[in-house]
Amino acid sequence: MKKLLFVVLFISLLLHNLHCIAQAPKKINIEHSDYADMNQTEIPDAFLLTGNVKVNHDGVVLTCNKAYFFQKENYLKAFGNVQLVQGDTLFLNSKYAEYNGNVKKAFATGSPVMTSPDATLEADTIYFDRNVQEVYYNTKGTIVNRENVLVSKSGRYFVQNKKFLFLDDVTLTNPKYVIKSNHLDYVTTNGHTNLLGPSTITSKNNYIYTEKGFYDTKKNLAHFVKNSYIKYDDRLIKGDSLFYNRNTEFASATKNVKITDSINRGIVKGQYAEVYKLKDSMYVTKRAVAINFVENDSVYIHGKKLMVTGKEDNRIIRAFNNVRFFKTDMSGKCDSIHSSARTALTKLIGNPIIWNGENQITGDIMHLIGEPKTNKIDSLKVLNNTFIISKDTLGTGYNQVKGVNLFGKFKDGKLHDADVIKNTEVIYYMRNDDNELIGINKNKSSKINMIIEGNKIETITFFNNVDGDIFPEAELPENARKLKGLVWRGDERIKSRDDIFPPEELEEEKPKMIEKTSASKNKPPIKSAKKAGAKK
């Protein structure tokens, strides 16, 4: 039994020794030196190598003018025209360097320069850890990669991946832009740059901010995904996700999109947008809304699609499909809108309807006309089949004005007076100061003029061929109290900016949410990182 135990112990010891021998570091091999000497007084336990020194260690070749070689420590100090070469991918030149063969680490100082097929690095001191194939520096360093120059206080270069990692005050300068960040990854072979943390990209055309993003410095393509925006002279583009093409000056934004026009005091929002800077145009969809500031008020315009084209003085806004708009004292609907900054003309196209206070206005064609210089609303034009309706304040009847065309004027942003011309008809409930009904005015004429105060019709004046009378309520039957074509659409009235989104559009997102919830129920529970052994 004792003999068997001895054999087992002997084998274990032998295997341990073999393992240690296998793991022992390789010795630095001196391949050439013009002169070799030892001076125990000046350099104890070291060989002094002089002239055309060349050493080799596990695939790395080091050359220099002079070297101290500490054989016991497997350590080398190199002086003058030092060059460390690893294969054909890494060259480290300096005036002075040290190399430790036991731990396979080196550092170089004295104007050190590291070069690879794709980049050049200069710093006060450059370190090289061969075990993990990393080059790093902790003082100001400059990297040149084709037309990109990167400067940082510290950084790492991963030899195998050909990637730089910067964690402190890095600046990437390109002829077209400058990137600044505190955390930047840069791949020398393809110019791919990852921005992780507050970063800026400044160019002649724009200014970009992001806290997480990607930039392809070769193709000039970018993708930003956290707290990002693109700022031009006149526009600011924000979104949860931004795509940018510098070559074509094209940008797209997804989710929580907000585009601010600082010159025209306008904002466009949506869930997806495309901006073509060179064409001065943008396209917005998915809960798209344009907000324009007019006379200390905001006008909200919604359509399934919004398009803005043209320069500032010739800008055109188009909205398509079930368009709705809202202003404090005015709202409306139509199939589409066309608004021109040059002519200050806004056309409501296809089944237009406007609510001015309590008054519902309809017609075949509607134009809102503004003042080009001030951008203030000046007048309203309704052509063909004009119909104005409002509910009687206390009763169940309707005040009605009908004619062919309407021409209205605005005062302080509110419709103040209006002329209705040609074949006009009126039914109006007249009340005294105590709101008592004194009669129902039913009249026909060639033209009428209305004065509107506080969004209510205060006075009506009839012109030419007036025919009608004021009837006591009891003498005018119900069927005579409605003009032909009367359609009250009060339930459709847009009373707030939230009402500009039709119910069917709001419902579109709900099925997706339900589907997501159902899918998550069927998924197995996620294991924690500790249990799964995952590393973040």
Coordinates of C-alpha atoms in Angstrom, one line a residue:
M1 CA 0.0 0.0 0.0
K2 CA 2.8 2.4 0.9
K3 CA 4.6 1.5 -2.3
L4 CA 1.5 2.3 -4.4
L5 CA 1.1 5.6 -2.6
F6 CA 4.8 6.5 -3.3
V7 CA 4.2 5.7 -7.1
V8 CA 1.2 8.0 -7.2
L9 CA 3.0 10.8 -5.5
F10 CA 6.0 10.4 -7.8
I11 CA 3.8 10.5 -10.9
S12 CA 1.9 13.6 -9.6
L13 CA 5.2 15.4 -8.9
L14 CA 6.6 14.4 -12.4
L15 CA 3.4 15.8 -14.1
H16 CA 3.7 19.0 -12.1
N17 CA 7.3 19.5 -13.1
L18 CA 6.5 18.8 -16.8
H19 CA 3.7 21.3 -16.6
C20 CA 6.0 23.9 -15.1
I21 CA 8.6 23.3 -17.7
A22 CA 6.0 23.7 -20.4
Q23 CA 4.8 27.0 -18.9
A24 CA 8.2 28.4 -18.3
P25 CA 8.8 31.7 -20.2
K26 CA 10.9 31.6 -23.3
K27 CA 14.3 33.2 -23.1
I28 CA 15.2 36.4 -25.0
N29 CA 17.5 35.3 -27.9
I30 CA 20.4 37.6 -29.0
E31 CA 20.7 37.1 -32.7
H32 CA 23.4 39.8 -33.4
S33 CA 25.5 42.5 -31.8
D34 CA 28.8 44.0 -33.1
Y35 CA 30.2 44.1 -29.5
A36 CA 29.3 42.3 -26.3
D37 CA 30.7 43.0 -22.9
M38 CA 30.0 42.8 -19.1
N39 CA 30.7 45.6 -16.6
Q40 CA 29.7 44.5 -13.1
T41 CA 30.6 47.9 -11.7
E42 CA 28.4 50.1 -14.0
I43 CA 25.8 47.5 -15.0
P44 CA 25.7 44.6 -12.6
D45 CA 24.5 41.2 -14.0
A46 CA 23.9 42.6 -17.4
F47 CA 25.4 42.1 -20.9
L48 CA 26.3 45.4 -22.7
L49 CA 25.4 44.9 -26.4
T50 CA 26.6 47.6 -28.8
G51 CA 26.1 48.1 -32.6
N52 CA 23.4 46.6 -34.8
V53 CA 21.8 44.9 -31.9
K54 CA 19.1 42.4 -32.9
V55 CA 17.2 40.1 -30.4
N56 CA 14.2 37.8 -30.9
H57 CA 11.6 36.7 -28.4
D58 CA 8.7 34.4 -29.3
G59 CA 7.9 36.0 -32.7
V60 CA 8.9 39.6 -31.8
V61 CA 12.1 41.1 -33.2
L62 CA 13.8 44.1 -31.5
T63 CA 16.6 46.1 -33.0
C64 CA 18.6 49.0 -31.6
N65 CA 22.0 50.7 -31.3
K66 CA 22.7 49.6 -27.8
A67 CA 21.1 47.3 -25.2
Y68 CA 21.5 46.1 -21.6
F69 CA 20.4 42.5 -21.4
F70 CA 19.7 41.1 -18.0
Q71 CA 19.8 37.4 -18.6
K72 CA 18.6 36.2 -15.2
E73 CA 15.5 38.5 -15.3
N74 CA 15.0 37.8 -19.0
Y75 CA 14.8 41.6 -19.4
L76 CA 16.1 44.1 -22.0
K77 CA 16.8 47.8 -22.0
A78 CA 17.2 49.2 -25.5
F79 CA 18.8 52.6 -26.6
G80 CA 18.9 54.5 -29.9
N81 CA 16.8 53.8 -33.0
V82 CA 14.8 51.2 -31.2
Q83 CA 12.3 49.2 -33.2
L84 CA 10.0 46.4 -32.0
V85 CA 8.4 44.4 -34.8
Q86 CA 5.6 41.9 -34.5
G87 CA 5.0 40.1 -37.7
D88 CA 4.0 42.6 -40.5
T89 CA 1.2 44.2 -38.5
L90 CA 2.9 46.2 -35.7
F91 CA 6.0 48.4 -35.6
L92 CA 7.0 50.3 -32.5
N93 CA 9.8 52.8 -33.0
S94 CA 11.4 55.0 -30.2
K95 CA 14.6 56.3 -28.7
Y96 CA 14.3 54.1 -25.7
A97 CA 12.4 50.9 -24.8
E98 CA 12.2 48.1 -22.2
Y99 CA 11.1 44.6 -22.8
N100 CA 10.3 41.9 -20.2
G101 CA 10.4 38.4 -21.7
N102 CA 8.9 36.7 -18.6
V103 CA 5.6 38.7 -18.8
K104 CA 5.8 39.6 -22.5
K105 CA 5.3 43.3 -21.9
A106 CA 7.1 46.3 -23.4
F107 CA 7.1 50.1 -23.1
A108 CA 8.7 52.7 -25.3
T109 CA 9.5 56.3 -24.7
G110 CA 11.4 59.1 -26.4
S111 CA 9.2 60.1 -29.3
P112 CA 7.6 56.7 -29.7
V113 CA 5.6 55.9 -32.8
M114 CA 3.5 52.8 -33.3
T115 CA 2.5 52.0 -36.9
S116 CA 0.2 49.4 -38.3
P117 CA -1.0 49.0 -41.9
D118 CA -4.0 51.2 -41.1
A119 CA -2.9 53.7 -38.5
T120 CA -0.1 55.5 -36.7
L121 CA 0.1 56.3 -33.0
E122 CA 2.3 58.9 -31.3
A123 CA 2.4 59.5 -27.5
D124 CA 4.9 60.3 -24.7
T125 CA 4.9 56.7 -23.6
I126 CA 3.5 53.7 -25.4
Y127 CA 2.9 50.3 -23.7
F128 CA 2.5 46.9 -25.4
D129 CA 1.0 43.9 -23.6
R130 CA 1.6 40.9 -25.9
N131 CA -0.4 38.5 -23.8
V132 CA -3.7 40.2 -24.7
Q133 CA -2.3 41.9 -27.8
E134 CA -3.1 45.5 -26.5
V135 CA -1.2 48.7 -27.1
Y136 CA -2.1 51.5 -24.6
Y137 CA -1.0 55.0 -23.5
N138 CA -2.0 57.1 -20.5
T139 CA -0.8 60.5 -21.8
K140 CA -1.9 62.6 -24.7
G141 CA -1.8 60.5 -27.9
T142 CA -2.4 61.2 -31.6
I143 CA -3.6 58.6 -34.1
V144 CA -3.6 59.2 -37.8
N145 CA -5.8 56.9 -39.9
R146 CA -6.0 58.0 -43.5
E147 CA -7.8 61.4 -43.4
N148 CA -8.9 61.0 -39.7
V149 CA -6.8 62.4 -36.9
L150 CA -7.7 61.3 -33.3
V151 CA -6.3 62.9 -30.2
S152 CA -7.0 61.7 -26.7
K153 CA -5.6 61.7 -23.2
S154 CA -5.5 58.0 -23.0
G155 CA -6.4 55.0 -25.1
R156 CA -6.0 51.4 -26.0
Y157 CA -5.4 49.6 -29.3
F158 CA -6.5 46.0 -29.8
V159 CA -4.1 44.6 -32.3
Q160 CA -6.2 41.6 -33.5
N161 CA -9.4 43.6 -34.0
K162 CA -7.5 46.7 -35.2
K163 CA -9.7 48.8 -32.9
F164 CA -8.9 51.8 -30.7
L165 CA -10.8 52.4 -27.4
F166 CA -10.7 56.0 -26.0
L167 CA -12.1 56.8 -22.6
D168 CA -11.0 60.3 -21.9
D169 CA -11.4 63.6 -23.9
V170 CA -11.1 62.3 -27.5
T171 CA -11.3 64.4 -30.6
L172 CA -11.6 62.9 -34.1
T173 CA -10.8 65.5 -36.8
N174 CA -11.9 64.9 -40.4
P175 CA -11.8 67.5 -43.2
K176 CA -15.6 67.6 -43.1
Y177 CA -16.3 67.4 -39.4
V178 CA -15.0 67.1 -35.8
I179 CA -16.1 64.5 -33.3
K180 CA -15.6 65.0 -29.6
S181 CA -16.4 62.4 -27.0
N182 CA -15.3 60.9 -23.7
H183 CA -15.9 57.3 -24.9
L184 CA -15.2 56.4 -28.5
D185 CA -14.4 53.1 -30.2
Y186 CA -12.6 53.3 -33.6
V187 CA -11.9 50.5 -36.0
T188 CA -9.0 51.4 -38.3
T189 CA -9.8 49.0 -41.1
N190 CA -13.3 50.3 -41.9
G191 CA -13.5 53.6 -40.0
H192 CA -16.4 52.5 -37.9
T193 CA -16.8 54.7 -34.8
N194 CA -19.0 53.9 -31.8
L195 CA -19.9 56.8 -29.5
L196 CA -20.8 55.8 -26.0
G197 CA -21.6 58.8 -23.8
P198 CA -22.1 62.5 -24.5
S199 CA -20.6 63.2 -27.9
T200 CA -20.7 66.0 -30.5
I201 CA -20.1 66.1 -34.2
T202 CA -19.5 69.6 -35.6
S203 CA -19.3 70.5 -39.3
K204 CA -19.9 73.5 -41.6
N205 CA -23.4 72.3 -42.3
N206 CA -24.7 71.1 -38.9
Y207 CA -24.1 70.2 -35.3
I208 CA -25.0 66.8 -33.9
Y209 CA -25.3 65.7 -30.3
T210 CA -25.8 62.1 -29.1
E211 CA -25.2 59.9 -26.0
K212 CA -25.0 56.7 -28.0
G213 CA -24.5 56.2 -31.6
F214 CA -22.5 54.9 -34.6
Y215 CA -20.6 56.7 -37.3
D216 CA -19.1 55.3 -40.5
T217 CA -16.2 57.7 -41.3
K218 CA -15.6 56.1 -44.7
K219 CA -19.2 56.1 -46.0
N220 CA -20.3 59.1 -43.9
L221 CA -23.3 57.2 -42.6
A222 CA -24.5 57.5 -38.9
H223 CA -27.1 56.1 -36.5
F224 CA -27.8 57.7 -33.2
V225 CA -30.1 56.1 -30.5
K226 CA -30.0 58.1 -27.3
N227 CA -30.9 61.8 -26.5
S228 CA -29.8 62.7 -30.0
Y229 CA -30.4 65.7 -32.3
I230 CA -29.2 67.3 -35.5
K231 CA -29.1 71.1 -35.6
Y232 CA -28.9 73.1 -38.8
D233 CA -29.0 76.9 -39.0
D234 CA -32.8 76.9 -39.1
R235 CA -33.9 73.4 -38.0
L236 CA -33.4 71.1 -35.0
I237 CA -34.2 67.4 -35.6
K238 CA -34.9 65.1 -32.6
G239 CA -36.0 61.5 -32.3
D240 CA -35.4 58.3 -30.3
S241 CA -33.5 57.0 -33.3
L242 CA -31.8 59.1 -36.0
F243 CA -30.2 58.0 -39.2
Y244 CA -27.9 60.5 -41.1
N245 CA -26.2 60.5 -44.5
R246 CA -23.7 63.3 -44.7
N247 CA -23.1 62.8 -48.5
T248 CA -26.7 63.5 -49.4
E249 CA -27.6 65.6 -46.2
F250 CA -30.5 63.2 -45.7
A251 CA -31.8 62.4 -42.2
S252 CA -34.6 60.2 -40.9
A253 CA -36.0 60.1 -37.4
T254 CA -38.1 57.4 -35.7
K255 CA -40.3 57.6 -32.5
N256 CA -41.0 60.8 -30.7
V257 CA -39.9 62.9 -33.6
K258 CA -39.7 66.7 -33.2
I259 CA -38.5 69.1 -35.9
T260 CA -38.2 72.7 -34.9
D261 CA -38.1 75.5 -37.4
S262 CA -36.5 78.4 -35.6
I263 CA -36.9 81.0 -38.4
N264 CA -40.6 80.4 -39.1
R265 CA -41.4 79.6 -35.4
G266 CA -42.9 76.2 -36.3
I267 CA -42.7 72.6 -35.0
V268 CA -43.4 69.3 -36.7
K269 CA -44.0 66.2 -34.7
G270 CA -44.6 62.5 -35.6
Q271 CA -43.4 59.0 -35.2
Y272 CA -41.4 58.9 -38.4
A273 CA -39.8 61.7 -40.5
E274 CA -37.5 62.1 -43.4
V275 CA -35.5 65.4 -43.9
Y276 CA -33.9 66.3 -47.2
K277 CA -31.7 69.3 -46.4
L278 CA -30.4 69.9 -50.0
K279 CA -34.0 70.0 -51.3
D280 CA -35.3 72.0 -48.3
S281 CA -38.0 69.4 -47.7
M282 CA -39.3 67.0 -45.1
Y283 CA -41.9 64.2 -44.9
V284 CA -43.6 63.2 -41.6
T285 CA -46.1 60.5 -40.9
K286 CA -47.6 58.4 -38.0
R287 CA -49.4 60.9 -35.7
A288 CA -47.9 63.7 -37.7
V289 CA -48.7 67.3 -36.5
A290 CA -47.4 70.7 -37.6
I291 CA -47.5 73.5 -35.0
N292 CA -47.2 77.1 -36.2
F293 CA -47.1 80.1 -33.9
V294 CA -49.4 82.9 -35.2
E295 CA -50.3 86.0 -33.2
N296 CA -49.5 84.6 -29.8
D297 CA -51.4 81.5 -30.5
S298 CA -50.6 78.0 -31.9
V299 CA -52.2 76.4 -34.9
Y300 CA -52.1 72.6 -34.9
I301 CA -52.4 70.7 -38.2
H302 CA -52.6 67.0 -38.4
G303 CA -52.7 64.6 -41.3
K304 CA -51.6 61.0 -41.9
K305 CA -48.9 62.5 -44.0
L306 CA -47.2 65.9 -43.8
M307 CA -44.9 67.4 -46.4
V308 CA -42.9 70.6 -46.1
T309 CA -41.0 71.8 -49.1
G310 CA -39.1 74.9 -50.3
K311 CA -36.9 77.6 -48.7
E312 CA -38.2 80.0 -46.0
D313 CA -39.7 82.6 -48.4
N314 CA -41.3 80.0 -50.7
R315 CA -42.2 77.2 -48.2
I316 CA -45.2 75.0 -48.8
I317 CA -46.9 72.8 -46.3
R318 CA -49.1 69.9 -47.5
A319 CA -51.2 67.6 -45.3
F320 CA -53.0 64.6 -46.6
N321 CA -55.8 62.2 -45.6
N322 CA -58.3 63.2 -43.0
V323 CA -56.7 66.5 -42.1
R324 CA -57.7 68.3 -38.9
F325 CA -56.5 71.5 -37.4
F326 CA -57.0 73.4 -34.1
K327 CA -56.5 77.0 -33.0
T328 CA -57.8 78.5 -29.7
D329 CA -60.8 80.1 -31.4
M330 CA -60.9 78.1 -34.6
S331 CA -60.7 74.5 -35.7
G332 CA -61.6 72.5 -38.8
K333 CA -61.4 69.4 -41.0
C334 CA -60.9 68.6 -44.7
D335 CA -59.4 65.9 -46.9
S336 CA -56.1 67.8 -47.5
I337 CA -54.4 71.2 -46.9
H338 CA -52.1 73.2 -49.1
S339 CA -50.4 76.2 -47.5
S340 CA -48.0 78.6 -49.3
A341 CA -45.7 81.0 -47.4
R342 CA -45.1 83.1 -50.6
T343 CA -48.8 83.8 -51.2
A344 CA -49.9 83.4 -47.5
L345 CA -52.7 81.3 -48.9
T346 CA -54.0 78.1 -47.1
K347 CA -56.4 76.0 -49.1
L348 CA -58.7 73.5 -47.4
I349 CA -59.4 70.9 -50.1
G350 CA -62.1 68.3 -50.1
N351 CA -65.2 68.5 -47.8
P352 CA -63.9 71.5 -45.7
I353 CA -65.5 72.5 -42.5
I354 CA -64.5 75.2 -40.0
W355 CA -65.7 75.9 -36.5
N356 CA -65.2 79.5 -35.5
G357 CA -66.2 79.6 -31.9
E358 CA -69.8 78.2 -31.9
N359 CA -70.2 78.8 -35.6
Q360 CA -70.0 75.9 -38.0
I361 CA -68.9 77.0 -41.5
T362 CA -69.1 74.7 -44.6
G363 CA -68.7 75.2 -48.4
D364 CA -67.2 73.6 -51.5
I365 CA -63.9 75.6 -51.4
M366 CA -62.3 77.3 -48.4
H367 CA -59.3 79.6 -48.4
L368 CA -57.6 81.1 -45.4
I369 CA -55.6 84.2 -46.5
G370 CA -52.8 85.7 -44.5
E371 CA -50.5 88.7 -44.5
P372 CA -47.2 87.5 -46.1
K373 CA -45.0 89.9 -44.1
T374 CA -46.5 89.2 -40.6
N375 CA -47.9 85.7 -41.3
K376 CA -51.1 86.8 -39.5
I377 CA -54.5 85.5 -40.7
D378 CA -56.2 88.3 -42.6
S379 CA -59.3 86.9 -44.3
L380 CA -61.5 83.8 -45.1
K381 CA -63.0 82.9 -48.4
V382 CA -65.7 80.3 -48.9
L383 CA -66.9 79.6 -52.4
N384 CA -70.1 77.8 -53.4
N385 CA -72.7 76.4 -51.0
T386 CA -71.7 78.5 -48.0
F387 CA -73.6 77.4 -44.9
I388 CA -73.1 78.9 -41.4
I389 CA -74.8 77.2 -38.4
S390 CA -74.8 77.7 -34.7
K391 CA -77.0 76.4 -32.0
D392 CA -79.5 78.7 -30.4
T393 CA -78.0 79.6 -27.0
L394 CA -81.0 78.4 -24.9
G395 CA -83.3 76.5 -27.2
T396 CA -83.1 73.5 -29.5
G397 CA -83.1 75.5 -32.7
Y398 CA -80.3 76.5 -35.0
N399 CA -79.2 79.9 -36.3
Q400 CA -78.5 79.5 -40.0
V401 CA -77.0 81.6 -42.7
K402 CA -76.9 80.3 -46.3
G403 CA -75.6 81.7 -49.5
V404 CA -73.3 81.1 -52.4
N405 CA -70.0 82.8 -51.3
L406 CA -68.6 84.2 -48.1
F407 CA -65.8 86.8 -47.6
G408 CA -64.7 87.3 -44.0
K409 CA -62.2 89.6 -42.3
F410 CA -60.1 88.8 -39.2
K411 CA -59.3 91.2 -36.4
D412 CA -56.7 90.2 -33.8
G413 CA -56.7 86.7 -35.1
K414 CA -60.5 86.3 -34.8
L415 CA -63.2 86.3 -37.5
H416 CA -64.8 89.8 -37.0
D417 CA -67.1 90.5 -40.0
A418 CA -68.3 88.5 -42.9
D419 CA -70.2 89.2 -46.1
V420 CA -72.4 86.4 -47.6
I421 CA -73.5 87.1 -51.1
K422 CA -75.9 85.8 -53.7
N423 CA -79.1 84.0 -52.8
T424 CA -78.7 84.4 -49.1
E425 CA -81.1 82.9 -46.6
V426 CA -81.2 83.4 -42.8
I427 CA -83.0 81.8 -39.9
Y428 CA -82.0 83.5 -36.6
Y429 CA -83.4 83.2 -33.1
M430 CA -83.6 86.7 -31.6
R431 CA -83.3 87.2 -27.9
N432 CA -83.3 90.3 -25.6
D433 CA -80.8 91.2 -22.9
D434 CA -82.6 88.8 -20.6
N435 CA -82.1 86.0 -23.1
E436 CA -85.9 85.8 -23.7
L437 CA -86.9 84.7 -27.2
I438 CA -88.6 87.6 -29.0
G439 CA -88.9 86.0 -32.4
I440 CA -87.4 84.0 -35.2
N441 CA -86.0 86.1 -38.1
K442 CA -86.5 84.2 -41.4
N443 CA -85.2 86.2 -44.3
K444 CA -84.0 86.2 -47.9
S445 CA -81.8 88.8 -49.6
S446 CA -79.0 89.3 -52.2
K447 CA -76.4 89.9 -49.5
I448 CA -75.9 90.1 -45.8
N449 CA -73.2 91.4 -43.5
M450 CA -72.5 89.9 -40.1
I451 CA -70.5 91.4 -37.3
I452 CA -69.0 88.8 -34.9
E453 CA -67.9 89.6 -31.4
G454 CA -66.6 87.0 -29.0
N455 CA -67.1 84.3 -31.7
K456 CA -70.9 85.0 -31.7
I457 CA -72.9 86.8 -34.3
E458 CA -73.9 90.2 -32.8
T459 CA -75.6 91.9 -35.8
I460 CA -76.9 90.9 -39.2
T461 CA -77.6 93.5 -41.9
F462 CA -79.5 92.6 -45.0
F463 CA -79.0 94.2 -48.5
N464 CA -81.1 94.3 -51.7
N465 CA -84.2 92.3 -52.4
V466 CA -85.0 91.7 -48.7
D467 CA -87.9 89.4 -48.2
G468 CA -88.9 87.9 -44.9
D469 CA -90.1 88.8 -41.4
I470 CA -89.7 88.1 -37.7
F471 CA -92.1 85.4 -36.6
P472 CA -93.3 84.6 -33.1
E473 CA -92.1 81.2 -32.1
A474 CA -95.7 79.8 -32.1
E475 CA -96.3 81.0 -35.7
L476 CA -93.3 79.3 -37.3
P477 CA -93.7 75.5 -37.4
E478 CA -90.7 73.2 -36.8
N479 CA -90.4 72.1 -40.4
A480 CA -90.0 75.7 -41.4
R481 CA -87.1 76.4 -39.0
K482 CA -84.5 74.6 -41.1
L483 CA -83.0 75.7 -44.3
K484 CA -82.5 73.1 -47.0
G485 CA -79.1 71.4 -46.7
L486 CA -78.8 71.9 -42.9
V487 CA -76.4 69.3 -41.4
W488 CA -75.3 70.0 -37.8
R489 CA -71.9 68.3 -37.1
G490 CA -71.3 69.5 -33.6
D491 CA -70.2 66.0 -32.5
E492 CA -67.3 66.2 -34.9
R493 CA -66.1 69.6 -33.6
I494 CA -62.4 69.7 -32.6
K495 CA -62.3 71.3 -29.2
S496 CA -58.7 70.8 -28.2
R497 CA -55.3 70.0 -29.7
D498 CA -55.7 66.4 -28.6
D499 CA -58.9 66.1 -30.8
I500 CA -56.8 66.5 -34.0
F501 CA -56.0 62.8 -33.9
P502 CA -59.0 60.7 -35.2
P503 CA -60.1 57.8 -32.9
E504 CA -59.2 55.2 -35.6
E505 CA -55.6 56.4 -35.6
L506 CA -55.3 56.2 -31.9
E507 CA -56.8 52.7 -32.0
E508 CA -54.1 51.5 -34.5
E509 CA -51.5 51.2 -31.7
K510 CA -53.6 49.3 -29.2
P511 CA -53.6 45.9 -31.0
K512 CA -49.8 46.0 -31.1
M513 CA -49.7 46.6 -27.4
I514 CA -52.0 43.6 -26.8
E515 CA -50.0 41.4 -29.1
K516 CA -46.8 42.3 -27.3
T517 CA -48.4 41.5 -23.9
S518 CA -49.7 38.1 -25.2
A519 CA -46.3 37.2 -26.7
S520 CA -44.5 38.0 -23.4
K521 CA -46.8 35.7 -21.5
N522 CA -45.7 32.8 -23.6
K523 CA -42.0 33.4 -23.2
P524 CA -40.0 31.5 -20.6
P525 CA -38.7 33.5 -17.7
I526 CA -35.3 35.1 -18.3
K527 CA -32.5 33.7 -16.2
S528 CA -30.5 36.2 -14.2
A529 CA -27.0 37.0 -15.4
K530 CA -25.5 35.3 -12.3
K531 CA -27.4 32.0 -12.8
A532 CA -26.8 31.9 -16.5
G533 CA -23.1 32.7 -16.0
A534 CA -23.4 35.6 -18.4
K535 CA -21.0 38.5 -18.3
K536 CA -22.2 42.0 -19.2

